[in-house]
Coordinates of C-alpha atoms and ligand atoms in Angstrom, one line a residue:
X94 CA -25.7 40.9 8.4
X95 CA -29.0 40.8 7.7
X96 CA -31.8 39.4 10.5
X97 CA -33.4 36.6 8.4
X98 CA -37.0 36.7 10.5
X99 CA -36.6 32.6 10.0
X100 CA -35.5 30.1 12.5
X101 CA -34.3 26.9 12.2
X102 CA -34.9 24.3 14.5
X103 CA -32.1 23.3 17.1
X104 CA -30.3 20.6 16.3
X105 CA -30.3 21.8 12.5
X106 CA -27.2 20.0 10.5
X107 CA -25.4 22.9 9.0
X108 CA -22.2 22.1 6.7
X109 CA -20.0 21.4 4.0
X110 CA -20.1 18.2 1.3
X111 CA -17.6 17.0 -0.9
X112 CA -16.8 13.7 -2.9
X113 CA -13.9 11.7 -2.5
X114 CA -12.8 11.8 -6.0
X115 CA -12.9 15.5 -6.4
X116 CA -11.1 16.2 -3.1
X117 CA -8.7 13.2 -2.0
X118 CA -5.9 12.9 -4.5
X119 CA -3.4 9.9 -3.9
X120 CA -4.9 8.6 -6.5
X121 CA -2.5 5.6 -6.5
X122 CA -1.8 5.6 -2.9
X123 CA -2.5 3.5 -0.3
X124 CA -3.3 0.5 -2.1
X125 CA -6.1 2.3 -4.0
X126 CA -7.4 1.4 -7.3
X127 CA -8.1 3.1 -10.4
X128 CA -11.8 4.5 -10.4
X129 CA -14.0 6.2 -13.2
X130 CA -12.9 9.7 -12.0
X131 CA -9.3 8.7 -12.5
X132 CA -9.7 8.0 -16.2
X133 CA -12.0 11.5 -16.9
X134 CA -9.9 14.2 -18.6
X135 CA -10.3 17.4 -17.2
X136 CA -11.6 20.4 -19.0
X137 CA -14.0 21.3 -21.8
X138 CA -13.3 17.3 -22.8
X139 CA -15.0 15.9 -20.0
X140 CA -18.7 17.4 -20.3
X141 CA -18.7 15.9 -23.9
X142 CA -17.8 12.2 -23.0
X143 CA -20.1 12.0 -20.4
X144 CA -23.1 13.1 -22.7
X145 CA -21.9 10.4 -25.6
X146 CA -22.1 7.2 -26.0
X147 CA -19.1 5.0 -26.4
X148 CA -16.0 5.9 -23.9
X149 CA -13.0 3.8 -24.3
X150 CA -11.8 4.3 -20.2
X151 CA -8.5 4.7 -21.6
X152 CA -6.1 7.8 -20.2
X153 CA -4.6 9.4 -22.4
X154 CA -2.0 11.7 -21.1
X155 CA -0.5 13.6 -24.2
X156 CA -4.1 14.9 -24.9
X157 CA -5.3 15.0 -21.3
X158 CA -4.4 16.2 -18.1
X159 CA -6.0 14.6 -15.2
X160 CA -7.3 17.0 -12.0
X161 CA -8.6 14.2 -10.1
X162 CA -5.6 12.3 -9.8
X163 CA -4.3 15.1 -7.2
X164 CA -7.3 17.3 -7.0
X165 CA -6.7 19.1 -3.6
X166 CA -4.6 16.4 -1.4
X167 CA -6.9 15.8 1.2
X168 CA -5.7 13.0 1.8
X169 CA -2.6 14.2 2.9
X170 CA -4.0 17.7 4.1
X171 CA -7.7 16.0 6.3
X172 CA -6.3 17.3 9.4
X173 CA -6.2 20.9 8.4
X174 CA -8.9 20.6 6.4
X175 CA -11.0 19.5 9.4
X176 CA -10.0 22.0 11.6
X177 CA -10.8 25.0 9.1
X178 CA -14.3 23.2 8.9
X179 CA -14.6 23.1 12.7
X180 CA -13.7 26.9 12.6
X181 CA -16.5 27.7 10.4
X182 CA -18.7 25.6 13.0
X183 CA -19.9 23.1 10.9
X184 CA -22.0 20.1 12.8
X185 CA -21.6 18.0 10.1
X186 CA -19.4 16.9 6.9
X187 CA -20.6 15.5 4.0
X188 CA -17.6 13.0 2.5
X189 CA -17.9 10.0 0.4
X190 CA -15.6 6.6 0.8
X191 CA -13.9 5.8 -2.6
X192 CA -15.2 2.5 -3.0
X193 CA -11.7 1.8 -4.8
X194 CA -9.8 2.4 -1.6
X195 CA -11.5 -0.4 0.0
X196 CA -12.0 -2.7 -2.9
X197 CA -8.9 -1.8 -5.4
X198 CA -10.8 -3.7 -8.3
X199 CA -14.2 -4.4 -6.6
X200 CA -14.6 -8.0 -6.6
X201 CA -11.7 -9.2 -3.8
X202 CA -13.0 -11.1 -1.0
X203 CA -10.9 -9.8 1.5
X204 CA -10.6 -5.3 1.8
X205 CA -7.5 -3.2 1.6
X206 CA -6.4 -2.4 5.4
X207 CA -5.0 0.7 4.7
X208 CA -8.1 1.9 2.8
X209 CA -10.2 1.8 5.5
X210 CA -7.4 3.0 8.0
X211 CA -7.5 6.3 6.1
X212 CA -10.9 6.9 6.7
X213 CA -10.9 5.8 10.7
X214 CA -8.6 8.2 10.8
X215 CA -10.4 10.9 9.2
X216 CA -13.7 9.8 10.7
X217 CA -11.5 10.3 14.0
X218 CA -10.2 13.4 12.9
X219 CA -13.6 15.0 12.6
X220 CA -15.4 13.6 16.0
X221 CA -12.7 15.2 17.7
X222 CA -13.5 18.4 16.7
X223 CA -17.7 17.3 17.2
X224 CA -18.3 17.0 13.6
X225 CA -21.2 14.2 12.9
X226 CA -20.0 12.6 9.3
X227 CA -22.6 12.0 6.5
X228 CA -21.1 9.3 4.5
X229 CA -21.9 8.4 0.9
X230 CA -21.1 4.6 0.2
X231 CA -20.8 5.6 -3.6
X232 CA -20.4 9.0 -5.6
X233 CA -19.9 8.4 -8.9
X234 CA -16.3 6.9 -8.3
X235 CA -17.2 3.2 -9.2
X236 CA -13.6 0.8 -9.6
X237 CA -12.6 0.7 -12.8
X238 CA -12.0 -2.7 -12.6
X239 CA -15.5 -3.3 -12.1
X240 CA -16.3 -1.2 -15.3
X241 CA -13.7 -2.6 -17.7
X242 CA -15.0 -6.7 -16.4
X243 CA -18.0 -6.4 -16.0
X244 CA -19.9 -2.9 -17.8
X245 CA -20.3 -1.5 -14.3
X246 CA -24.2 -1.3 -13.2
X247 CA -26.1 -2.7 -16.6
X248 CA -24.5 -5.9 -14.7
X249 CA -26.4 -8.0 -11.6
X250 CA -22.9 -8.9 -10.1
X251 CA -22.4 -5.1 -8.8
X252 CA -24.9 -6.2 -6.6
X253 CA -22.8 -8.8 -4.8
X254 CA -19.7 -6.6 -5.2
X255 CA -21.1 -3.8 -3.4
X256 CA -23.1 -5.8 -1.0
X257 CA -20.0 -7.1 0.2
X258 CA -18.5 -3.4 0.5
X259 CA -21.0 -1.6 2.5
X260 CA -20.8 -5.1 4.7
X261 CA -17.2 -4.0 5.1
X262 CA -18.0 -0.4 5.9
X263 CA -20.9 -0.4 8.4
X264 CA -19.1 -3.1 10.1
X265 CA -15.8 -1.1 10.5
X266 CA -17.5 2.2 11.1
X267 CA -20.9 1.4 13.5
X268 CA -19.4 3.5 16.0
X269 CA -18.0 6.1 14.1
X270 CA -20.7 6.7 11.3
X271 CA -24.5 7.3 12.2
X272 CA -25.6 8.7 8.8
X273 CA -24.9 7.1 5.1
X274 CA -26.2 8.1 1.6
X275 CA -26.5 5.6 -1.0
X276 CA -26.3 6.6 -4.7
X277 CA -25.6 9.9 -5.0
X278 CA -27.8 11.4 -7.5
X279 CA -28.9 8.3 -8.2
X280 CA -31.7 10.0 -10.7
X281 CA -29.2 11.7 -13.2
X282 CA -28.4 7.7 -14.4
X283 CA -30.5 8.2 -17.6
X284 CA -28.7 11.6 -17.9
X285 CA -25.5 10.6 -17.6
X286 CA -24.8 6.9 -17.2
X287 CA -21.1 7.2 -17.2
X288 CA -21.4 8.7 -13.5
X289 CA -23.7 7.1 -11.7
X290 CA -23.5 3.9 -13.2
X291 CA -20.4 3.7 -14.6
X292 CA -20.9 2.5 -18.3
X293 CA -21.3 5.0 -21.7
X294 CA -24.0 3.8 -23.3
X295 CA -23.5 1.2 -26.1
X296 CA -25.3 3.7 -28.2
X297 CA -28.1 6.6 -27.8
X298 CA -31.1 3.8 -29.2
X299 CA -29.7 1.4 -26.2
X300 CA -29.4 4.4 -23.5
X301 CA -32.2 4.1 -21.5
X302 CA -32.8 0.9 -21.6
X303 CA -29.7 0.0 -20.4
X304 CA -29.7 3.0 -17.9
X305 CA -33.1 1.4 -16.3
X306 CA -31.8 -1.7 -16.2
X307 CA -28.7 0.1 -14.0
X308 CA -31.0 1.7 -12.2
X309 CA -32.9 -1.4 -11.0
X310 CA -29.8 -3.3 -10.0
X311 CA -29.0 -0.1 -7.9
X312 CA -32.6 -0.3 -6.1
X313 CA -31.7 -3.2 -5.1
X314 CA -28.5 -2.7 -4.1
X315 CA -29.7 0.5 -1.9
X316 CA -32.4 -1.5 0.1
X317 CA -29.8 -4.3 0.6
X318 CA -27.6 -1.5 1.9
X319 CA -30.4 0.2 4.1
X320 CA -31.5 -3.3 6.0
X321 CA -27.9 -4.0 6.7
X322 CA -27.5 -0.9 8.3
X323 CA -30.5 -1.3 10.0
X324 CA -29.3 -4.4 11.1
X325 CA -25.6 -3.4 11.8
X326 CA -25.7 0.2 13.3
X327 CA -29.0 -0.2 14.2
X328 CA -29.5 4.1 15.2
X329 CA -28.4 4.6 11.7
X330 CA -30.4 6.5 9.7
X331 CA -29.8 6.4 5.8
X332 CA -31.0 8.2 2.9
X333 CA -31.7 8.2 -0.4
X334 CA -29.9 10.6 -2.6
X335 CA -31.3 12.9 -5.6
X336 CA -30.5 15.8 -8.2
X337 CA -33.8 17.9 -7.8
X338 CA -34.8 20.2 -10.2
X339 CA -38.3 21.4 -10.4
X340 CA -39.7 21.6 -13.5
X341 CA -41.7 24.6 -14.7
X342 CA -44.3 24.9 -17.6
X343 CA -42.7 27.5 -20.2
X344 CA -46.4 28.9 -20.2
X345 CA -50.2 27.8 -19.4
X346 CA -50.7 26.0 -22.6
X347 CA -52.1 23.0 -21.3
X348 CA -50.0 20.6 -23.1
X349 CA -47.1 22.6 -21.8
X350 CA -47.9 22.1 -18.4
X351 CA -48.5 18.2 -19.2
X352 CA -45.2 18.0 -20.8
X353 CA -43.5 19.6 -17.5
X354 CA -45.3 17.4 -15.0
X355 CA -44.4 14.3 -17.0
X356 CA -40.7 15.1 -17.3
X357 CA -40.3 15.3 -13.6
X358 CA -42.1 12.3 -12.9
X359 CA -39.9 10.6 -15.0
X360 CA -37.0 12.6 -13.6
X361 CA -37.7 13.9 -10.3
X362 CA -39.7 11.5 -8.6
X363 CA -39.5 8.1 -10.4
X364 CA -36.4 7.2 -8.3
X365 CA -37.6 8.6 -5.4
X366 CA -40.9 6.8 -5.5
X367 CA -39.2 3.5 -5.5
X368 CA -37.0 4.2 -2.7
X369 CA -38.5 5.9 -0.5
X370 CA -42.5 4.7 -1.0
X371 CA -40.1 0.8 -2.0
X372 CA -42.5 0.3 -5.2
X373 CA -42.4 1.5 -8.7
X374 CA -44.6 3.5 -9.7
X375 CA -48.0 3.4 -11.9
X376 CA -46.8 5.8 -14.0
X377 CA -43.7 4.6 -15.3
X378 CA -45.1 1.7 -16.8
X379 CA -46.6 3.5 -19.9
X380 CA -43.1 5.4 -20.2
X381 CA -41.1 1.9 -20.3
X382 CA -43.7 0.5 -22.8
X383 CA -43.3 3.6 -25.0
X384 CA -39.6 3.6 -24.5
X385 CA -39.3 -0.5 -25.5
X386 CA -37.8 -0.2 -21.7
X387 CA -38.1 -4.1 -20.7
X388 CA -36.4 -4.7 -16.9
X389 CA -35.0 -8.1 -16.0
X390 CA -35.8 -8.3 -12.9
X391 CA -34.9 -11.7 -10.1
X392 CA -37.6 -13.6 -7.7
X393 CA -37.1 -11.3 -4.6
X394 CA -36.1 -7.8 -6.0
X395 CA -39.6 -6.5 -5.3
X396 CA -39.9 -7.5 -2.0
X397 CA -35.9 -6.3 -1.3
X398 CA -37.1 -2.8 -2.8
X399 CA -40.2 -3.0 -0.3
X400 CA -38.3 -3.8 3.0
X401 CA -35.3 -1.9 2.1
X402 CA -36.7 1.6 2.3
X403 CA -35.0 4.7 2.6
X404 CA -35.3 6.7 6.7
X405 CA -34.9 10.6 4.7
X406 CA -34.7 12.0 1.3
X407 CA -31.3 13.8 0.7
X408 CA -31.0 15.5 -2.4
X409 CA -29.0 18.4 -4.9
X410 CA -30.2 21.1 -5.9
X411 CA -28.8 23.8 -8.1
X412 CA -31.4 25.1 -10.7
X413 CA -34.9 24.6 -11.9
X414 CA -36.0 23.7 -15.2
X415 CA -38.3 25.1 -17.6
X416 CA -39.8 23.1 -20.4
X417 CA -41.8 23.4 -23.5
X418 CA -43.2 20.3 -25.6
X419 CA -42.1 21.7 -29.4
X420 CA -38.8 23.7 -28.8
X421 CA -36.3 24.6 -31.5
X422 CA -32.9 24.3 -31.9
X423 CA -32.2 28.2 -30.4
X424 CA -34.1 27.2 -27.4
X425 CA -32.3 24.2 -26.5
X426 CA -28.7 23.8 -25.5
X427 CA -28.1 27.3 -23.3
X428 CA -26.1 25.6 -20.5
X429 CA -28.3 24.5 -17.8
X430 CA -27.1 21.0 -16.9
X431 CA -30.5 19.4 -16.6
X432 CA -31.8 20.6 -19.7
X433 CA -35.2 22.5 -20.5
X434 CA -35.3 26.0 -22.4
X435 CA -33.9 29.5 -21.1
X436 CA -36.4 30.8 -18.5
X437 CA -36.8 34.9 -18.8
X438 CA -37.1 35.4 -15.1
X439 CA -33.6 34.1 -14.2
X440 CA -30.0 34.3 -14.4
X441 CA -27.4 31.9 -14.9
X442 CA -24.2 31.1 -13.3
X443 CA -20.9 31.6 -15.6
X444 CA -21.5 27.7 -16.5
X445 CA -24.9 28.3 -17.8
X446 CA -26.6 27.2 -14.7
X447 CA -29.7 29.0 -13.9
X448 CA -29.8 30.6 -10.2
X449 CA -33.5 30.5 -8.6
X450 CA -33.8 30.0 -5.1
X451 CA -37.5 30.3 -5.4
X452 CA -37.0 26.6 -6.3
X453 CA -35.6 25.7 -3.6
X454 CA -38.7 26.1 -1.8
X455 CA -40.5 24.7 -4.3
X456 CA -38.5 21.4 -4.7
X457 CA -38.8 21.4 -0.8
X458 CA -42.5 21.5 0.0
X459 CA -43.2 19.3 -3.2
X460 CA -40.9 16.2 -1.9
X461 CA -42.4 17.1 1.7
X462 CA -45.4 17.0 0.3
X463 CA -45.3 13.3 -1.6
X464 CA -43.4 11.8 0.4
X465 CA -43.4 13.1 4.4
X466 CA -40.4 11.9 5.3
X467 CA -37.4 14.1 6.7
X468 CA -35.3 16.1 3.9
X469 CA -31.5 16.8 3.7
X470 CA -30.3 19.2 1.5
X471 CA -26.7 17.9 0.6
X472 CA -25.5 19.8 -2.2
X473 CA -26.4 23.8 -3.0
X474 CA -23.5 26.7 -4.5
X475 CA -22.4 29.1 -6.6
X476 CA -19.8 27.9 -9.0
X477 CA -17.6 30.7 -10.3
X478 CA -14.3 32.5 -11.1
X479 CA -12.9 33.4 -7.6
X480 CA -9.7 36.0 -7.7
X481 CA -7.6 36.9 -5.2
X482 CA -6.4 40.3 -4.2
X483 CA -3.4 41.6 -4.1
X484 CA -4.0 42.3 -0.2
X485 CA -4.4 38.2 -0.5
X486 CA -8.4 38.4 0.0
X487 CA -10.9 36.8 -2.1
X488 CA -14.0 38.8 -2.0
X489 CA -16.9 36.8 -3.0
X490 CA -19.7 38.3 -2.0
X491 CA -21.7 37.0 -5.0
X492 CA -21.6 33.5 -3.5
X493 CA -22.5 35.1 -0.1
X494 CA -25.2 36.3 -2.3
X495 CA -25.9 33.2 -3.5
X496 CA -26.2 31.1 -0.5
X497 CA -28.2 33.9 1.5
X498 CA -30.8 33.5 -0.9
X499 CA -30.9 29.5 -0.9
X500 CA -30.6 29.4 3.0
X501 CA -33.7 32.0 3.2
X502 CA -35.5 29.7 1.0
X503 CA -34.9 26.5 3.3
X504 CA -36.0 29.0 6.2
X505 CA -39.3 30.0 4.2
X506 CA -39.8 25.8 3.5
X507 CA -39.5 25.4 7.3
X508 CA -42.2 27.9 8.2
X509 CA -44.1 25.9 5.7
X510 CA -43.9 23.0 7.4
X511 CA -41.5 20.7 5.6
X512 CA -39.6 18.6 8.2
X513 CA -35.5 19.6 7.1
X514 CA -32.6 18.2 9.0
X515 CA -29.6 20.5 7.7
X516 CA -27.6 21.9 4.8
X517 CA -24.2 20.9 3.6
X518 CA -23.0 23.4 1.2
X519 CA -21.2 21.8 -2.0
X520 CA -17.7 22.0 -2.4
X521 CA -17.0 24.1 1.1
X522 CA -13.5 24.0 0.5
X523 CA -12.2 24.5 -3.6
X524 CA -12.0 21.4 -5.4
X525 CA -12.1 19.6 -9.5
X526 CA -15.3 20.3 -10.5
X527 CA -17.3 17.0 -11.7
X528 CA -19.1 17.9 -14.8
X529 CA -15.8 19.8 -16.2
X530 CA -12.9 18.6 -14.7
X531 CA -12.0 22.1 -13.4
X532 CA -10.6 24.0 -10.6
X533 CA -11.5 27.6 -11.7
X534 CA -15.3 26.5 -11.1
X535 CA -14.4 27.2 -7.4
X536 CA -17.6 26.2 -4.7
X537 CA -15.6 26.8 -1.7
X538 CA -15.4 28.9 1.2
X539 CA -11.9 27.9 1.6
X540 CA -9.7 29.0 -1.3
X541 CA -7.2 26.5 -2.8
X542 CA -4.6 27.5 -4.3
X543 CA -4.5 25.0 -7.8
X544 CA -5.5 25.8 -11.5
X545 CA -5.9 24.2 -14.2
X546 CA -2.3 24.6 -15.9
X547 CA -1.0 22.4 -12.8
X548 CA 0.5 25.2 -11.2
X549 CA -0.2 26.7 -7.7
X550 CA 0.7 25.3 -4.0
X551 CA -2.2 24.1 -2.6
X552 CA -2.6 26.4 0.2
X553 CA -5.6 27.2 1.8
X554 CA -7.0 30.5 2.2
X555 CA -10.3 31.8 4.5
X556 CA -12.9 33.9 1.5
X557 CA -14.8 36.0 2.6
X558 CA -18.1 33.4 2.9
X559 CA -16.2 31.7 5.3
X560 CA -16.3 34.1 7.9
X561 CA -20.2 34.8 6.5
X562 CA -21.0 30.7 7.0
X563 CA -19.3 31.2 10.6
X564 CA -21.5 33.5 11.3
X565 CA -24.6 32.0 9.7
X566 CA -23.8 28.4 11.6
X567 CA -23.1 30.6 15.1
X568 CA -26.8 32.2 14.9
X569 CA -28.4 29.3 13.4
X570 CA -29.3 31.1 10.5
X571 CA -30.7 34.0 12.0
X572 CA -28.4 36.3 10.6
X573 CA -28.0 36.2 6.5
Ligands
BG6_286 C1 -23.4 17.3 -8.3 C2 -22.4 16.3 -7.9 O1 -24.0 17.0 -9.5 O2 -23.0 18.6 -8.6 C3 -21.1 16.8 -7.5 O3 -22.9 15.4 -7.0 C4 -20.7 18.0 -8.3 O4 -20.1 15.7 -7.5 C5 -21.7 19.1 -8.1 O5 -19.4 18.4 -8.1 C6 -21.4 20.3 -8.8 O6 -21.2 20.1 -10.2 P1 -19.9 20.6 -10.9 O7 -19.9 19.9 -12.2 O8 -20.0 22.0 -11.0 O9 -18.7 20.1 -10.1

């Protein structure tokens, strides 16, 4: 163990974050509807019909197998999940509520009892063993019901639908839930529509228009959802939620430079802007007039987006981006999820991702810096091909690697001066991988024993991080 020469501040929220859809199972249980993430095929498949336009939402089990359905039985298993979590030390966990559990097809009047039973008792489950919960009302998991009807969030009545769900939830959970996300990575819409906003794209030309006009019903929907927690659990706090990625000039050619700064506007801080500063900004309006973007927007919106901001900025971060105005075909395409061209100065992950931890601090003090509002990092790891030895060990010191390097980084963005409340590691325990529908692209620090053939038992298993985290959480990052 290393001495890390950094201290975080007391009180600092150190843990795990996972997604209900990649983690629960029981698909059909419980009185649960059918989500989006229950219709994704896992594997290769999957990355290529979230990046194309025209997905049926049809299953189709002779091609397909589909993770999410079981992925690691949480449901079943919460209990001893929770208590290996509480092991590791962890002050908070990061879950999401499957909007489907609550509202089987999205638009009932009335919510599904055992739904929300499940998650008193997890909520339960977790305070017992003094673990704060940080709730996100939706993570990419929207009723397929509600994407089949109505063509999910390029329609105004998800509004309603979802007003009426986080009524539900705040008002069930006020004593049991202080802090709540909204959207997860509500900024990777224009990305990849399918997740956030549950809808492919009628076709590429219509993409972003129809993606903005997502976005904008989900602006509103957020500040609806932050002023009736305000209202309901009034020492809530609740944040926005975004994929960060920094954006890097490729060199100092001017016009690269201006290429990279317009992409994260447009990327990075458009989203935030709005819900966080609760206006749109200056900026975007030349983008939607080059991009034929035209928003329909009702009497009110403004004023809801106004009132209805966010109390702290969480966000993802996995990799930077470096950009270029003219690339060519070589430079494009190498496997980092947000795009850009292969920067020199880094390595990737076995998915292509780029590892930079410099960015971290980077993406830090530049949200710090436009925004001065408290910062959460809720999603940061290494996803990669974990084996187990024959002594039954799994040795994965290149995540310990990983994360040692990321949490130094939030250390050096502290001495800085940014204001950060805590760090929930993604994935802390195995589970399906989002963007491919995999288990062998393993985040965890507790090893679950499931693959991508079906086979394996679903026992947990301690890595070797885990007993690196414990440590980490014990000194309060002190020792790396
Ligand atoms: C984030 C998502 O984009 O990245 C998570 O919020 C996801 O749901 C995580 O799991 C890691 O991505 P992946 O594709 O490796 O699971």
């Amino acid at each position: 163990m290393a001495k890390s020469n950094l201290s975080f501040p007391e009180g600092f929220l150190w843990g795990g974050a996972t997604a209900a859809n990649q983690l629960e199972g029981a698909y059909k249980e419980g009185g649960k509807g059918l989500n989006l993430a229950d219709v994704l095929p896992g594997g290769k498949a999957r990355l290529k019909l979230l990046s194309q336009a025209g997905f049926d939402f049809e299953m189709d089990t002779t091609k397909y197998s589909y993770p999410n359905h079981e992925a690691i039985d949480f449901y079943h298993r919460y209990k001893e999940d929770i208590a290996l979590f509480a092991e590791m030390g962890f002050k908070v966990f990061r879950l999401s509520i499957a909007w489907s559990r609550i509202f089987p097809n999205g638009d009932e009047l009335e919510p599904n009892e055992e739904g929300l039973a499940f998650y008193d008792r997890v909520f339960d489950e977790l305070h017992k063993h003094g673990i704060e919960p940080l709730v996100t009302i939706a993570h990419y998991e929207t009723p397929l019901h509600l994407i089949k009807e109505y063509g999910g969030w390029k329609n105004r009545k998800l509004v309603e639908f979802f007003e009426r769900y986080v009524k539900v939830i705040f008002n069930r959970y006020k004593n049991k839930v202080k802090y709540w996300l909204t959207f997860n990575e509500i900024n990777g819409a224009t990305h990849m529509p399918l997740f956030g906003l549950g809808f492919s794209p009628t076709s590429e030309e219509t993409r972003l228009q129809e993606s903005f006009q997502g976005l904008h019903h989900q602006f509103v929907a957020s500040a609806i959802a932050v002023k009736l927690g305000h209202e309901i659990i009034p020492e809530s706090q609740i944040g926005c939620m975004l994929i960060y990625a920094p954006v890097y000039a490729y060199d100092s050619n001017p016009e690269n430079v201006m290429y990279a700064q317009q992409e994260s506007r447009i990327f990075n801080n458009f989203c935030g802007d709005v819900q966080v500063r609760g206006e749109y900004p200056s900026f975007i309006n030349r983008y939607f007039r080059e991009n034929d973007i035209d928003i329909a927007m009702e009497d009110g919106d403004l004023e809801l987006i106004k009132e209805g901001t966010v109390d702290f900025i969480s966000f993802s971060y996995y990799m930077s981006r470096t950009e270029k105005k003219k690339k060519s075909p070589e430079e494009v395409g190498h496997g980092n999820l947000v795009g850009g061209i292969k920067n020199p100065f880094l390595e990737a992950s076995d998915w292509g991702w780029e590892i930079d931890p410099i960015g971290l601090r980077i993406s830090l003090n530049e949200l710090y810096d436009r925004y001065q509002v408290p910062l959460f990092v809720v999603e940061n790891g290494l996803g990669a091909y974990d084996k187990v030895e024959e002594d039954g060990s799994v040795r994965d010191d290149y995540r310990i690697d990983y994360l040692r390097e990321h949490i130094r980084a939030m250390g050096e963005a502290i001495d800085d001066g940014v204001e950060l409340m805590g760090y929930t590691a993604w994935g802390c325990i195995d589970l399906v991988s989002a963007s491919s529908g995999e288990y062998a692209k393993r985040y965890g620090f507790i090893y679950v024993d499931k693959h991508d053939d079906g086979s394996g038992t679903l026992d947990r298993k301690r890595k070797k991080s885990f007993f690196w985290y414990q440590n980490v959480i014990e000194t309060n990052g002190e020792e790396l």
